[in-house]
Coordinates of N, CA and C in Angstrom, one line a residue:
M1 N 129.6 119.8 86.2 CA 130.2 121.1 85.9 C 130.8 120.9 84.9
S2 N 130.9 122.1 84.4 CA 132.2 122.3 83.4 C 133.7 122.3 83.5
E3 N 134.2 122.1 82.4 CA 135.6 121.9 82.5 C 136.2 123.4 83.3
K4 N 135.5 124.5 82.4 CA 135.7 126.2 82.6 C 135.6 125.9 84.4
D5 N 134.5 125.6 84.5 CA 134.0 126.1 86.4 C 134.9 125.7 87.2
A6 N 135.5 124.3 86.3 CA 136.3 123.2 87.4 C 137.7 123.8 87.9
N7 N 138.0 124.4 86.3 CA 139.4 125.2 86.3 C 139.6 126.1 87.6
S8 N 138.4 126.6 87.3 CA 138.0 128.2 87.8 C 138.1 128.1 89.0
E9 N 137.4 127.0 89.6 CA 137.8 126.5 91.3 C 139.0 126.2 91.9
R10 N 139.6 125.4 91.0 CA 141.0 125.0 91.3 C 141.6 126.5 91.4
Y11 N 141.7 127.0 90.4 CA 142.5 128.4 90.4 C 142.1 129.1 91.5
I12 N 140.8 129.3 91.8 CA 140.3 129.9 93.3 C 141.3 129.7 94.3
K13 N 141.1 128.0 94.4 CA 141.8 127.0 95.7 C 143.4 127.7 95.6
I14 N 143.7 127.6 94.8 CA 145.2 127.6 94.8 C 145.8 129.2 95.2
A15 N 144.5 130.0 94.7 CA 145.0 131.8 95.1 C 144.6 131.9 96.6
R16 N 143.5 131.3 96.8 CA 143.6 131.6 98.1 C 144.5 130.8 99.3
A17 N 144.9 130.0 98.7 CA 146.4 129.2 99.6 C 147.5 130.4 99.1
C18 N 147.6 131.2 98.4 CA 148.6 131.9 98.2 C 148.5 133.0 99.5
L19 N 147.4 133.6 99.3 CA 147.2 134.7 99.7 C 146.9 134.6 101.1
R20 N 146.7 133.3 101.8 CA 147.1 132.7 103.5 C 148.4 132.6 103.6
A21 N 149.0 132.3 102.7 CA 150.6 132.1 102.9 C 151.0 134.0 103.2
I22 N 150.7 134.8 102.4 CA 150.9 136.1 102.5 C 150.7 136.5 104.1
N23 N 149.6 136.2 104.3 CA 148.7 137.2 104.9 C 149.2 136.3 106.5
N24 N 149.6 135.2 106.1 CA 150.4 134.5 107.8 C 151.3 135.0 108.0
S25 N 152.6 135.2 106.7 CA 153.8 135.8 107.0 C 153.9 137.2 107.2
G26 N 153.0 138.1 107.4 CA 152.8 139.3 108.2 C 154.2 139.6 108.7
P27 N 153.9 140.9 109.6 CA 155.2 141.5 110.0 C 156.2 141.1 111.1
S28 N 157.0 140.1 110.5 CA 157.8 139.4 111.3 C 159.6 139.5 111.2
E29 N 160.2 138.5 111.9 CA 161.6 138.7 111.8 C 161.8 138.0 110.6
Q30 N 161.0 137.5 109.6 CA 161.3 136.6 108.0 C 161.9 137.2 107.2
S31 N 162.6 137.2 106.2 CA 163.3 137.8 105.4 C 162.3 137.9 103.9
R32 N 162.1 138.9 103.4 CA 161.4 138.7 102.0 C 161.7 137.4 101.8
E33 N 163.1 137.2 101.2 CA 163.0 135.8 100.6 C 162.3 134.5 101.4
E34 N 162.1 134.4 102.8 CA 161.3 133.1 103.5 C 160.0 133.8 103.2
K35 N 159.3 134.9 103.3 CA 158.2 135.1 102.7 C 158.0 134.5 101.5
V36 N 158.7 134.7 100.5 CA 158.4 134.2 99.5 C 158.4 133.2 98.8
Q37 N 159.1 132.3 99.9 CA 159.2 131.0 100.1 C 158.0 130.1 100.5
L38 N 157.2 131.1 101.6 CA 156.4 130.6 101.9 C 155.0 130.4 100.9
V39 N 155.1 131.5 100.1 CA 154.1 131.6 99.0 C 154.3 130.6 98.0
Y40 N 155.8 130.3 97.9 CA 155.9 129.1 96.8 C 155.7 127.9 97.5
D41 N 155.7 127.8 98.4 CA 155.1 126.5 98.9 C 153.8 126.2 99.3
A42 N 153.0 127.3 99.5 CA 151.7 127.5 99.6 C 151.4 126.9 98.3
I43 N 151.9 127.2 96.9 CA 151.4 127.1 95.7 C 151.5 126.0 95.6
D44 N 152.8 125.3 95.5 CA 153.1 123.8 95.4 C 152.1 122.8 96.3
D45 N 151.9 123.0 97.5 CA 151.0 122.3 98.3 C 149.8 122.3 97.7
A46 N 149.1 123.4 97.1 CA 147.8 123.5 96.8 C 147.8 122.4 95.4
F47 N 148.9 123.0 94.1 CA 148.8 122.3 93.2 C 149.0 120.6 93.3
Q48 N 149.7 120.0 94.5 CA 150.0 118.9 94.7 C 148.5 118.1 95.5
H49 N 147.4 119.0 96.2 CA 146.0 118.5 96.5 C 145.4 118.9 95.2
E50 N 145.5 119.2 94.2 CA 144.5 119.9 93.4 C 145.0 118.4 92.3
F51 N 145.8 118.1 92.2 CA 146.3 117.1 90.8 C 146.6 116.2 91.6
E52 N 146.1 115.8 93.1 CA 146.1 114.1 93.0 C 145.2 113.2 92.8
D53 N 143.8 113.8 92.6 CA 142.9 112.7 91.6 C 143.5 112.5 90.5
Y54 N 144.0 113.1 89.7 CA 144.6 113.0 88.2 C 145.4 111.9 88.4
R55 N 146.4 112.7 89.3 CA 147.7 111.4 89.5 C 147.1 109.6 89.5
Q56 N 146.2 109.8 90.5 CA 145.7 108.1 90.7 C 145.0 108.0 89.6
S57 N 143.9 108.5 88.9 CA 143.6 108.2 87.5 C 144.5 107.8 86.7
L58 N 145.7 108.7 87.0 CA 146.4 108.4 85.5 C 146.8 106.6 85.8
A59 N 147.4 106.9 87.3 CA 148.0 105.2 87.7 C 147.0 104.1 87.1
V60 N 145.6 104.1 87.3 CA 144.3 103.2 87.2 C 144.7 103.2 85.5
M61 N 144.7 103.7 84.7 CA 144.7 104.3 83.3 C 145.8 103.3 83.3
S62 N 147.0 103.4 83.7 CA 148.2 102.8 82.8 C 148.4 101.3 83.2
T63 N 147.7 101.1 84.4 CA 147.2 99.5 84.9 C 146.2 99.0 83.8
V64 N 145.2 99.6 83.5 CA 144.3 99.1 82.5 C 145.1 99.0 81.3
L65 N 145.6 100.0 80.6 CA 146.2 99.8 79.2 C 147.0 98.5 79.6
E66 N 147.7 98.6 80.6 CA 149.2 97.2 80.3 C 148.3 96.1 80.4
R67 N 147.1 95.9 80.8 CA 146.3 94.6 80.9 C 146.0 94.3 79.3
I68 N 145.1 95.5 78.8 CA 144.8 95.1 77.7 C 145.9 95.0 76.6
A69 N 146.9 95.8 76.7 CA 148.1 95.5 75.8 C 148.7 94.1 75.9
S70 N 148.7 93.5 77.0 CA 149.0 92.1 77.3 C 148.5 91.4 76.2
G71 N 147.1 91.8 75.8 CA 146.5 90.8 74.8 C 146.0 89.4 75.5
Q72 N 145.7 89.5 76.4 CA 144.9 88.6 77.5 C 143.6 88.0 77.4
L73 N 142.9 90.1 77.1 CA 141.8 90.1 77.0 C 141.1 89.8 75.6
D74 N 139.9 89.5 75.4 CA 139.7 89.7 74.3 C 139.0 91.1 73.3
A75 N 138.4 91.3 72.6 CA 138.4 92.5 71.9 C 137.3 93.3 72.8
E76 N 136.0 92.2 73.4 CA 135.1 92.9 73.9 C 135.1 93.1 75.1
A77 N 135.9 92.6 76.1 CA 136.4 92.5 77.3 C 137.4 93.6 77.5
A78 N 138.2 94.0 76.5 CA 138.9 95.0 76.5 C 137.8 96.1 76.6
A79 N 137.0 96.5 75.4 CA 136.6 97.6 75.3 C 135.3 97.6 76.5
D80 N 135.3 96.7 77.2 CA 134.3 96.9 78.4 C 135.1 97.2 79.6
L81 N 136.2 96.9 79.9 CA 137.5 97.2 80.7 C 137.7 98.7 80.5
A82 N 137.8 99.2 79.2 CA 138.2 100.5 78.9 C 136.9 101.6 78.8
R83 N 136.1 101.1 78.9 CA 134.7 102.1 78.9 C 134.4 102.1 80.2
K84 N 134.5 101.2 81.5 CA 134.6 101.1 83.0 C 135.6 102.2 83.3
T85 N 136.6 102.1 82.9 CA 137.6 102.9 83.3 C 137.5 104.1 82.9
L86 N 137.1 104.7 81.6 CA 136.9 105.8 81.1 C 135.8 106.6 82.2
G87 N 134.7 105.5 82.6 CA 133.3 106.3 83.1 C 133.5 107.0 84.4
K88 N 134.7 106.0 85.3 CA 135.2 106.6 86.2 C 136.4 107.7 86.5
S89 N 137.2 108.0 84.9 CA 137.8 109.1 84.6 C 137.8 110.3 85.2
G90 N 136.3 110.5 85.0 CA 135.8 112.1 84.3 C 135.6 112.3 83.3
Y91 N 136.0 111.7 82.7 CA 135.6 111.6 80.9 C 134.2 110.9 80.3
N92 N 133.8 112.0 79.4 CA 132.2 111.5 79.1 C 133.0 110.8 77.3
A93 N 131.5 110.4 77.2 CA 131.8 109.4 75.3 C 132.2 110.3 74.4
I94 N 132.3 111.7 74.6 CA 133.0 112.1 73.4 C 134.3 113.1 74.2
N95 N 134.9 112.6 74.7 CA 136.6 112.6 75.8 C 136.3 114.4 76.0
K96 N 135.5 114.8 76.3 CA 135.8 116.2 77.0 C 135.8 115.9 78.7
P97 N 136.4 116.8 79.3 CA 136.5 116.5 80.6 C 135.0 117.0 81.5
V98 N 134.7 116.5 82.3 CA 133.2 116.5 83.0 C 133.6 117.4 84.7
H99 N 135.4 117.3 84.9 CA 135.3 117.9 86.3 C 136.8 118.7 86.2

């Protein structure tokens, strides 16, 4: 999947969450501000969900970089660890996102 397709899919998921929040607010006793807040909350929840994988990848990469920076690995072991980590992160060999 290309980066553009993945971003489009994320956008669609977030937009759908917003539409659900709007549709679920319906005619009720809620004020306009409360209805708007429901949409903001839906956007925030959708973003949190969509970016959880990125936060986890960042945590793993930070740990790997700390290990490499410690100097306890020889150059080949450090390079191997970096390659394995990049392979799991969703980046290909020329640093283009694949998801």
